[in-house]
Tab-separated table of C-alpha atoms in Angstrom:
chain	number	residue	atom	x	y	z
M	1	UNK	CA	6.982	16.872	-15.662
M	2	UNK	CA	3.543	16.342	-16.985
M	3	UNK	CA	0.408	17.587	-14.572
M	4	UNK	CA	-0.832	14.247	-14.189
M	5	UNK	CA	2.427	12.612	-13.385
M	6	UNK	CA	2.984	15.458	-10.664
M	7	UNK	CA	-0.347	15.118	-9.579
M	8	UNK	CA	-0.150	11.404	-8.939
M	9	UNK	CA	3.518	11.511	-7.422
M	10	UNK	CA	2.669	13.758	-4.883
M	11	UNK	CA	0.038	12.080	-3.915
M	12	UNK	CA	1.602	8.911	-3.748
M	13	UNK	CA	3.804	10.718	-1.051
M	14	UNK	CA	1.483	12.473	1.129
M	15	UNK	CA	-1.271	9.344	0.957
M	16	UNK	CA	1.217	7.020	2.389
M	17	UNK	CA	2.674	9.249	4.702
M	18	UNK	CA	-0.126	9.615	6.473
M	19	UNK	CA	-1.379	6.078	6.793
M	20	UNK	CA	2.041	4.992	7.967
M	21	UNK	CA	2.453	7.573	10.430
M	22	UNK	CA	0.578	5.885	12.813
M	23	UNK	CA	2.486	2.969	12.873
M	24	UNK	CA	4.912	3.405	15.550
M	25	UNK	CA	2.568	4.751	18.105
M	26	UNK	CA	-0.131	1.642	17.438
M	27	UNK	CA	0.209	0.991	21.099
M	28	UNK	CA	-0.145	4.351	22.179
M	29	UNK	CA	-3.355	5.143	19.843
M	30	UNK	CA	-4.899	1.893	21.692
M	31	UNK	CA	-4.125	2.832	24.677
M	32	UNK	CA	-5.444	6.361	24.561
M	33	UNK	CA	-8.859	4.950	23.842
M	34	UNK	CA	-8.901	3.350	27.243
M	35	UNK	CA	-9.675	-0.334	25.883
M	36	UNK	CA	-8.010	-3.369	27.372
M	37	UNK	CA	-8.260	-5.756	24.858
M	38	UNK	CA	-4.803	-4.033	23.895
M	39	UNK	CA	-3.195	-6.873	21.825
M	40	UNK	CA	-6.691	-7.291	19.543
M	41	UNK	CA	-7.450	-3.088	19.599
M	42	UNK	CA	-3.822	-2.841	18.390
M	43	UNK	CA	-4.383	-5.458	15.458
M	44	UNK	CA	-7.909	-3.697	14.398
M	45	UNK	CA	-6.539	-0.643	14.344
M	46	UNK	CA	-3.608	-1.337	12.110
M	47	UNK	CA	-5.884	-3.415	10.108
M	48	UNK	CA	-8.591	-1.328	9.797
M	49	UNK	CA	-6.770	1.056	6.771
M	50	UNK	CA	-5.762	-2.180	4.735
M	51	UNK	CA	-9.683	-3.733	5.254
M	52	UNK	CA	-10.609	-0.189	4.016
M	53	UNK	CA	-8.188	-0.753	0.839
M	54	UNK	CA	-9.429	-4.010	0.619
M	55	UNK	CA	-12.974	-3.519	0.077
M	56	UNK	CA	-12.488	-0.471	-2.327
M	57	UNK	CA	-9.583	-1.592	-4.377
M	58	UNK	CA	-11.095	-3.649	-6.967
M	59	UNK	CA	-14.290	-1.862	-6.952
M	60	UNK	CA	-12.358	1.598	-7.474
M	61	UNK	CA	-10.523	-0.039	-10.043
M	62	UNK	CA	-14.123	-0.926	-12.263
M	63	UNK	CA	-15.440	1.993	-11.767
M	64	UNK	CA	-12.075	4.261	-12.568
M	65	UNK	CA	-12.269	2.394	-16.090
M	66	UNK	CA	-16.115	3.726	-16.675
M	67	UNK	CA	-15.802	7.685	-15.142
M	68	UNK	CA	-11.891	8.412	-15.693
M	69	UNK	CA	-9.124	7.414	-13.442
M	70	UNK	CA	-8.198	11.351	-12.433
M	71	UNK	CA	-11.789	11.493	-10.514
M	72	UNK	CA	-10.576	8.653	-8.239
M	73	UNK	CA	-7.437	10.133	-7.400
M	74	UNK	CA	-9.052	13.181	-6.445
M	75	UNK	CA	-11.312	11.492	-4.188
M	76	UNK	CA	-8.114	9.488	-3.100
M	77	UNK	CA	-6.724	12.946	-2.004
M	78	UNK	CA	-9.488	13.964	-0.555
M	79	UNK	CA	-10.437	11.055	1.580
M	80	UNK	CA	-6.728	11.537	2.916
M	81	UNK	CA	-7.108	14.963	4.225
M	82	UNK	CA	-10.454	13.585	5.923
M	83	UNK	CA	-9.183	10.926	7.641
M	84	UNK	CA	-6.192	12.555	8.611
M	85	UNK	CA	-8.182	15.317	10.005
M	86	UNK	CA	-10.459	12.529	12.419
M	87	UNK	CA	-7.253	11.054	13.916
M	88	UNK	CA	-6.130	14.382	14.738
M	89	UNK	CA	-8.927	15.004	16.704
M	90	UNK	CA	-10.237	11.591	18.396
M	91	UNK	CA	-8.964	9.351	20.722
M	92	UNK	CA	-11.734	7.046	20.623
M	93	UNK	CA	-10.626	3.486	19.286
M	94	UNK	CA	-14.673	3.310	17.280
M	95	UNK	CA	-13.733	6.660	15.770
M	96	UNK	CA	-10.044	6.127	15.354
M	97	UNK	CA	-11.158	2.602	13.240
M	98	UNK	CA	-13.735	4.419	11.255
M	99	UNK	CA	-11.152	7.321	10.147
M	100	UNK	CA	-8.423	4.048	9.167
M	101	UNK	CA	-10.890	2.553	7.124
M	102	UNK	CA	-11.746	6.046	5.395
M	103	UNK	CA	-7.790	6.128	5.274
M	104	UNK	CA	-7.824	2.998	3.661
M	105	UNK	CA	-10.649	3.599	0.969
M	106	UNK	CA	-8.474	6.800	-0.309
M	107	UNK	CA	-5.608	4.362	-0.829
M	108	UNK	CA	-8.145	2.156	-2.662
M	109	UNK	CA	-9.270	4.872	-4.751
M	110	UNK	CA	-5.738	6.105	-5.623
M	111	UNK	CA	-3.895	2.903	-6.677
M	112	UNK	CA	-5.741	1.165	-8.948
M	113	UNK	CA	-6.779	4.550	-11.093
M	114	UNK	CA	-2.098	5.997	-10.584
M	115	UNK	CA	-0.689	2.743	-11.660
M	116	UNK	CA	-3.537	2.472	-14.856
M	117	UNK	CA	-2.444	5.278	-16.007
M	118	UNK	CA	1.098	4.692	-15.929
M	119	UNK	CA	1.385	1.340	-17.135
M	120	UNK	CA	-0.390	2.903	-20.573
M	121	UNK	CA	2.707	5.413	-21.227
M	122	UNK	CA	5.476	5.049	-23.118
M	123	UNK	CA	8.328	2.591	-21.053
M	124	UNK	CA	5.891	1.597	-18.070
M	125	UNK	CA	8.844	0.213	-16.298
M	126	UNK	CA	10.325	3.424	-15.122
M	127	UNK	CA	7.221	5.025	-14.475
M	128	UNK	CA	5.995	1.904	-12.406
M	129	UNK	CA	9.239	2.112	-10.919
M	130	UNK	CA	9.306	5.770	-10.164
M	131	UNK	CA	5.555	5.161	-8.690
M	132	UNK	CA	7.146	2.455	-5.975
M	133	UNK	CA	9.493	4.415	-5.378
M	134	UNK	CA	7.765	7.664	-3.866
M	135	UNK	CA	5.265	5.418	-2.548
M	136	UNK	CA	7.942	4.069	0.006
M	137	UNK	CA	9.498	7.414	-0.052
M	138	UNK	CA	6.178	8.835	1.451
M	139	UNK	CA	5.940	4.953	4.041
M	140	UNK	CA	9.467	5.641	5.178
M	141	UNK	CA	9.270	9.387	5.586
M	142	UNK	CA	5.629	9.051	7.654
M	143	UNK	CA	7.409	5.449	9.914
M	144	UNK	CA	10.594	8.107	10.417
M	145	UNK	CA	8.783	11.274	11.579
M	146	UNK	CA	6.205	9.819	13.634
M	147	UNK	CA	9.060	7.831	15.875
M	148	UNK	CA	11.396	11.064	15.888
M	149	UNK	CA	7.771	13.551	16.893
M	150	UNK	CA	6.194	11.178	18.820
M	151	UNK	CA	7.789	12.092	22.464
M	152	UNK	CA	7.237	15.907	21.521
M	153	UNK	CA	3.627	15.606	20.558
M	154	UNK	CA	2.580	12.334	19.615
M	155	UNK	CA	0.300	12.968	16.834
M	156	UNK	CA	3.048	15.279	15.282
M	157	UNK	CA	3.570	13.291	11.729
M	158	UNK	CA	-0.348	12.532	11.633
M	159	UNK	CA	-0.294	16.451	11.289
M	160	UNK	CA	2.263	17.333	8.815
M	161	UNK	CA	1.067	14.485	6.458
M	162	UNK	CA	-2.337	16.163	6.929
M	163	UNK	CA	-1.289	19.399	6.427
M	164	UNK	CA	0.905	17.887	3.056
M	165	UNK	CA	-2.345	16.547	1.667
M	166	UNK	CA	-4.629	19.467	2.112
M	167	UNK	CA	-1.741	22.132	0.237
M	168	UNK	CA	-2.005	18.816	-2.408
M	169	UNK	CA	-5.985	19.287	-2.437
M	170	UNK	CA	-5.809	23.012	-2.910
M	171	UNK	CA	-3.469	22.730	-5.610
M	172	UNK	CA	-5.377	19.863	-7.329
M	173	UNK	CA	-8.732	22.281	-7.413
M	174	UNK	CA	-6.531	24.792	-8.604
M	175	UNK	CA	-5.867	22.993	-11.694
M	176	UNK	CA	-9.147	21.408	-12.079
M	177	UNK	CA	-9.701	22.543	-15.743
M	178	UNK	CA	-6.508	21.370	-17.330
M	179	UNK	CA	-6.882	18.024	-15.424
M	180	UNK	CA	-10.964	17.830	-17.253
M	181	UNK	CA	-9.196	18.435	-20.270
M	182	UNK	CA	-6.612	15.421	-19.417
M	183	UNK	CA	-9.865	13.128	-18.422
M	184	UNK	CA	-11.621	13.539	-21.263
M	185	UNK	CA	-8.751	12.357	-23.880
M	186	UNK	CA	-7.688	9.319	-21.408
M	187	UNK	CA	-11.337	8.168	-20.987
M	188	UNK	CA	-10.974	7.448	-25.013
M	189	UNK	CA	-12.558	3.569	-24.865
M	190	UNK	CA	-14.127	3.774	-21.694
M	191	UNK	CA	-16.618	1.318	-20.716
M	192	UNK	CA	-19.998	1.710	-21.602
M	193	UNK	CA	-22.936	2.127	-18.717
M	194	UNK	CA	-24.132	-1.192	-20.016
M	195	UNK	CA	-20.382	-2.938	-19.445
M	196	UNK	CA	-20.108	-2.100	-16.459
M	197	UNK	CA	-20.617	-4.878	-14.406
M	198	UNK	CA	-20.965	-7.787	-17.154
M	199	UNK	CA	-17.081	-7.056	-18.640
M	200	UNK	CA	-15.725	-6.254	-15.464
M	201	UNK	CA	-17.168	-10.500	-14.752
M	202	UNK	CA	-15.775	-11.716	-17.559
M	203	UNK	CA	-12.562	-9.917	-16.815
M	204	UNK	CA	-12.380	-11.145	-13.719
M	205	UNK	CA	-13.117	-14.865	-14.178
M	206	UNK	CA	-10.268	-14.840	-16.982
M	207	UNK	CA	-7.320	-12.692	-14.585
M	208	UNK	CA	-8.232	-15.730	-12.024
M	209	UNK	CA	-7.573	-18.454	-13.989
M	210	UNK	CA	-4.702	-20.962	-12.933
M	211	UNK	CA	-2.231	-19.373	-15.613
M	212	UNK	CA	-2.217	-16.334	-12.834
M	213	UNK	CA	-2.950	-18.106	-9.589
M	214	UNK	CA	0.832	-18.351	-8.421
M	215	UNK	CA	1.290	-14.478	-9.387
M	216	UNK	CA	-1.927	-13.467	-7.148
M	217	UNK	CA	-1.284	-15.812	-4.368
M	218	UNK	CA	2.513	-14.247	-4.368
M	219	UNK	CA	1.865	-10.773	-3.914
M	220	UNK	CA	-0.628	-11.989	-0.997
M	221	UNK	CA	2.182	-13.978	0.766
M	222	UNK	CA	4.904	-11.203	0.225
M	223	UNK	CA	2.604	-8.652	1.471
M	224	UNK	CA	1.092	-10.635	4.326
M	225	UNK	CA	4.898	-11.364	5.376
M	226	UNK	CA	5.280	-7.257	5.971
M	227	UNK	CA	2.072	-6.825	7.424
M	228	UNK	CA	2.308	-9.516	10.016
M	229	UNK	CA	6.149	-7.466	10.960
M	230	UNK	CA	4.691	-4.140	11.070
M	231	UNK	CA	1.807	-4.851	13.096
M	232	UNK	CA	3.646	-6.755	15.474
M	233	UNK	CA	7.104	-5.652	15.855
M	234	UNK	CA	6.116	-2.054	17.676
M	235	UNK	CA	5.130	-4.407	20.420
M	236	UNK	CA	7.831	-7.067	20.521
M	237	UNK	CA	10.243	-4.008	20.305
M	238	UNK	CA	8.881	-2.535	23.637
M	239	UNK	CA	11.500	-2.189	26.333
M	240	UNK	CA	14.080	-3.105	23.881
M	241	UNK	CA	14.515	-0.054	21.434
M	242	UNK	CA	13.451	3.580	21.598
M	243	UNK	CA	10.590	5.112	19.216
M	244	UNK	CA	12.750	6.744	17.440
M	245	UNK	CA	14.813	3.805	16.717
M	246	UNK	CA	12.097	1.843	15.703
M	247	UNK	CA	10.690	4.829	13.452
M	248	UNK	CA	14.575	4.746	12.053
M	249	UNK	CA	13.951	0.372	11.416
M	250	UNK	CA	10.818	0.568	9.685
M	251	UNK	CA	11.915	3.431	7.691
M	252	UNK	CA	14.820	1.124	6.401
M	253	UNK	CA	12.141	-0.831	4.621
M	254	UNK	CA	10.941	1.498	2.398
M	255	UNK	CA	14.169	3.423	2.055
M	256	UNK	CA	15.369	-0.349	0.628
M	257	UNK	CA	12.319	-0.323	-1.293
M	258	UNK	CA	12.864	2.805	-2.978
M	259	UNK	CA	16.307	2.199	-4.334
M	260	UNK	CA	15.611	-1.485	-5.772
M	261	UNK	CA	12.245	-0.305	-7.538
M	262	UNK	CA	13.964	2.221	-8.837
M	263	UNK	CA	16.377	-0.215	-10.038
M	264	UNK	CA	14.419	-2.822	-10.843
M	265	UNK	CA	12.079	-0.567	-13.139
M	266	UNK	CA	15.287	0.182	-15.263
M	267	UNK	CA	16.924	-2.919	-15.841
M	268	UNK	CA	15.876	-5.401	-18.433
M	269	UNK	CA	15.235	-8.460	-16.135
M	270	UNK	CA	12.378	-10.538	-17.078
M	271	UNK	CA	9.378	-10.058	-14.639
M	272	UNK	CA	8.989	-13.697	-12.935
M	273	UNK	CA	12.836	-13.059	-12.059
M	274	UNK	CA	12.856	-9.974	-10.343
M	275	UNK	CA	9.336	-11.888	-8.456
M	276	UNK	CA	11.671	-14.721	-7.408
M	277	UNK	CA	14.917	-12.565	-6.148
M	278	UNK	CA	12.480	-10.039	-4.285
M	279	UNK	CA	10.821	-12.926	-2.647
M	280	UNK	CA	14.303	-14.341	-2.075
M	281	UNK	CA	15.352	-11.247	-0.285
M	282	UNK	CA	12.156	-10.878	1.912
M	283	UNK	CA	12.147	-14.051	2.813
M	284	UNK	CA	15.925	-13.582	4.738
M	285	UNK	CA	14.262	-9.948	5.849
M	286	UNK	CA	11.180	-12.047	7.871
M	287	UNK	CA	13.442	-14.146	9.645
M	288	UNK	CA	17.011	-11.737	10.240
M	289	UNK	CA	14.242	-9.106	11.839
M	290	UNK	CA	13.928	-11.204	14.989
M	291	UNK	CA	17.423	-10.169	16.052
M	292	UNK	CA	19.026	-7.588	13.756
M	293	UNK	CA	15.590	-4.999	12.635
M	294	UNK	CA	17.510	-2.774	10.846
M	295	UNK	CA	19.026	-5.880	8.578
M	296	UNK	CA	15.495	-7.178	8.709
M	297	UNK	CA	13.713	-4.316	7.411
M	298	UNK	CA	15.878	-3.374	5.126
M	299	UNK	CA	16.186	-6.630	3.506
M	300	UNK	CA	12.458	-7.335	3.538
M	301	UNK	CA	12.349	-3.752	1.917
M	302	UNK	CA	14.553	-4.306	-0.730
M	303	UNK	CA	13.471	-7.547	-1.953
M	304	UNK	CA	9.541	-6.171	-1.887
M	305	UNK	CA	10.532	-3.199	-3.855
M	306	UNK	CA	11.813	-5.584	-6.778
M	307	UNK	CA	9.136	-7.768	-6.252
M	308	UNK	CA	6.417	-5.226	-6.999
M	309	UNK	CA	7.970	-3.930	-10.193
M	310	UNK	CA	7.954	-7.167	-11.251
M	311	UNK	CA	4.514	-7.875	-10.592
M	312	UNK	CA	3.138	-4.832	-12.085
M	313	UNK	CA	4.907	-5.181	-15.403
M	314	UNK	CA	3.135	-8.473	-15.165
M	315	UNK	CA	0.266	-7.095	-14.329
M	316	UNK	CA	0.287	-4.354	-16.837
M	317	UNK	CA	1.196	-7.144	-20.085
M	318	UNK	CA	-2.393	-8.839	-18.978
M	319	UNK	CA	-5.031	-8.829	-21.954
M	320	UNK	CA	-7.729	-6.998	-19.591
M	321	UNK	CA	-8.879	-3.309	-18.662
M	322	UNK	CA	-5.930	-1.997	-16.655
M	323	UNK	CA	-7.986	-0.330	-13.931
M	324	UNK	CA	-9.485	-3.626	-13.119
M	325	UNK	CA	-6.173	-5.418	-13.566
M	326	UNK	CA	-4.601	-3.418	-11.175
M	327	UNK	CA	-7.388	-3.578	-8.766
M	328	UNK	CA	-7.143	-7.069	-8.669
M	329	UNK	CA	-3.346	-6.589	-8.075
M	330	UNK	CA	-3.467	-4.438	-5.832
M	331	UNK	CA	-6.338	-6.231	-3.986
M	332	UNK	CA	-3.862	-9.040	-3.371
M	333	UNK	CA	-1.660	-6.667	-1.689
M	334	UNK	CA	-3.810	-5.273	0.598
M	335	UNK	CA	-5.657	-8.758	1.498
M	336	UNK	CA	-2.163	-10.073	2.716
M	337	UNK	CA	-1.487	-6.514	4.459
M	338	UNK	CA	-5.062	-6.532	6.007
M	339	UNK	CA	-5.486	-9.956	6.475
M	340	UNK	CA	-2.769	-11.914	8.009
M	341	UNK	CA	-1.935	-9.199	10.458
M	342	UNK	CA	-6.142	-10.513	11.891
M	343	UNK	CA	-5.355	-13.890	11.653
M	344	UNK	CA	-1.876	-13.561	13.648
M	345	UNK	CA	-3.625	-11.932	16.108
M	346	UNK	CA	-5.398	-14.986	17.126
M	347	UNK	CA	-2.444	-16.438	18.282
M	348	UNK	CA	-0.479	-13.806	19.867
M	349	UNK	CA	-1.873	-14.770	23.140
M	350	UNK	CA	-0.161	-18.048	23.464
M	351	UNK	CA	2.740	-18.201	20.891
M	352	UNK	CA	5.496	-15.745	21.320
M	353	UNK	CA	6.603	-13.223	19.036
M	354	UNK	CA	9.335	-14.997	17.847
M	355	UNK	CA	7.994	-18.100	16.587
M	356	UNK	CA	4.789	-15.972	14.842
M	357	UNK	CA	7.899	-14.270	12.998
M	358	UNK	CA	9.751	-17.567	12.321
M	359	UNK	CA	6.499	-18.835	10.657
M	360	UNK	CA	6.309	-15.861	9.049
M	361	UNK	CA	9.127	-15.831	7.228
M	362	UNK	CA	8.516	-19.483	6.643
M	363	UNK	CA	5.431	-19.195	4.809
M	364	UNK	CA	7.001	-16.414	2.626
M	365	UNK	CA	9.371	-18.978	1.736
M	366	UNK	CA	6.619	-20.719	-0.058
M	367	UNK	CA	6.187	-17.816	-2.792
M	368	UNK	CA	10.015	-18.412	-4.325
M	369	UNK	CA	8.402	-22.144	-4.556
M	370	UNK	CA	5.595	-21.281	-6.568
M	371	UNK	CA	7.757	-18.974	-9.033
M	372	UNK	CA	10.034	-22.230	-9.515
């Protein structure tokens, strides 16, 4: 395997990992900080890593075009071991927000520069597909381990994944001068200092345009869908299953999601069909999770996993610069993870669980819709 591919695989693993670790003990991370508004504490904090991503994706994404997309999965790395290294140590929910948004801005560092790079190799499709596919590995393994660890020591996955990342950041340095000579021939065509905010505009204002709008506004639904579920389901799941079960149900989502990017990366299925059956398959996921998790998650996995292969192949056939391309696509998936998990948590007061999940699942609906 090529350095670069290792380089950005592994990280891939370790970088989500870590940010999903701390998904099954939300309500214990908010409650170690001694703050009462637990419902809204619980929401910022799992919000906090995809408002990070958010803000850094599509910026990341410019500037990875102009300097080299290895520099920005260093930092990526980097910013991991950080963050991973704050949550260890804090319990205080200012701190603890601070070191998800740092957690957040690796993740927006790392995408937009890992799938550029892929999507310019010979048969993106795999590649794209093998990408997904250790992304989830590294969501399911971090979701798993932190619900099995967390009545031993409840930080224990937050500390492998952080121990993961740093052997990942020594080895990285180790190799520095063979990945300098890799920049400098994949930097061939870079922007100019004088392009690089006035293309970036231009590039922008065309990828928006209503020939794309359904795509973007897709990957925000889909994504929004999960994000509302994760956030929320830790606490609607209290009293009902153990940790460890729930570390086992979320895991199911990206185990799903592994397989069917995997598959959906090799098959020759046009892209706006594997969109539609992935959103087809989520949409059953939202909904079955209010009774059955497991069949929930795992069907919400699976139908995301197709989904996103889909929408980067789409993504990737775009006439633009690919690191802004897939800022912008990866932008919508972190708005709907960031974003809909805040604006559920306005109601979560007065409407139960079970109808914010119904209208979840609803509303995801309306994606297969669009693709029609």
């Amino acid at each position: 395997m090529n350095l670069h591919r290792l380089l950005i695989y592994g990280a891939a693993f370790t970088i989500m990992g870590l940010s999903n670790a701390v998904i099954p003990i939300l309500p214990e991370l908010a409650d170690l900080s001694n703050n009462s508004s637990g419902g809204f504490s619980l929401s910022l904090l799992f919000s906090a890593y995809f408002l990070g991503a958010l803000g850094t994706m599509l910026p990341f994404g410019i500037l990875a075009d102009r300097f080299g997309n290895f520099k920005f999965i260093a930092l990526g790395i980097v910013l991991t071991v950080i963050s991973g290294l704050i949550i260890l140590f804090s319990e205080n929910l200012w701190i603890l927000l601070i070191a998800r948004l740092i957690e957040g801005s690796a993740c927006g560092a790392f995408l937009p520069a890992a799938f550029a790079i892929l999507s310019k190799l010979n048969n993106p499709g795999r590649y794209l597909g093998e990408l997904t596919f250790l992304f989830n590995a590294g969501l399911a393994t971090g979701a798993f381990l932190s619900g099995l660890l967390a009545d031993t020591y409840l930080k224990g996955a937050i500390l492998v994944f952080t121990v993961l990342t740093f052997f990942l950041t020594t080895y990285m340095f180790s190799r520095s001068r063979k990945l300098a000579n890799l920049e400098r021939s994949e930097r061939t065509g870079a922007l100019k200092s004088s392009d690089l905010f006035r293309k970036p505009y231009r590039e922008i204002k065309k990828l928006l345009d209503r020939r794309n709008f359904e795509l973007w506004l897709s990957s925000f639904l889909l994504n929004g869908a999960i994000g509302v579920l994760l956030a929320y389901y830790p606490d609607y799941s209290l009293g009902t299953i153990t940790k460890a079960q729930l570390g086992i149900s979320i895991s199911s989502l990206y185990v799903c999601a592994m397989i069917t990017s995997l598959l959906g990366g090799r098959f020759k299925v046009k892209e706006k069909n594997l969109i539609k059956i992935g959103l087809g398959f989520s949409a059953f996921g939202a909904l079955s999770a209010i009774k059955y998790p497991m069949l929930g998650f795992s069907s919400i996995g699976g139908g995301s996993g197709v989904a996103t292969v889909g929408f980067a192949l789409a993504v990737a056939r775009m006439n633009a610069d690919r690191g802004l391309a897939m800022g912008l696509f990866n932008t919508t998936i972190y708005a709907g993870l960031s974003l809909s998990p805040i604006i559920a948590g306005f109601f979560v007061d007065f409407v139960s669980f079970e109808k914010l999940f119904i209208a979840n699942g609803c509303i995801l609906a309306v994606g297969i819709i669009l693709k029609n």
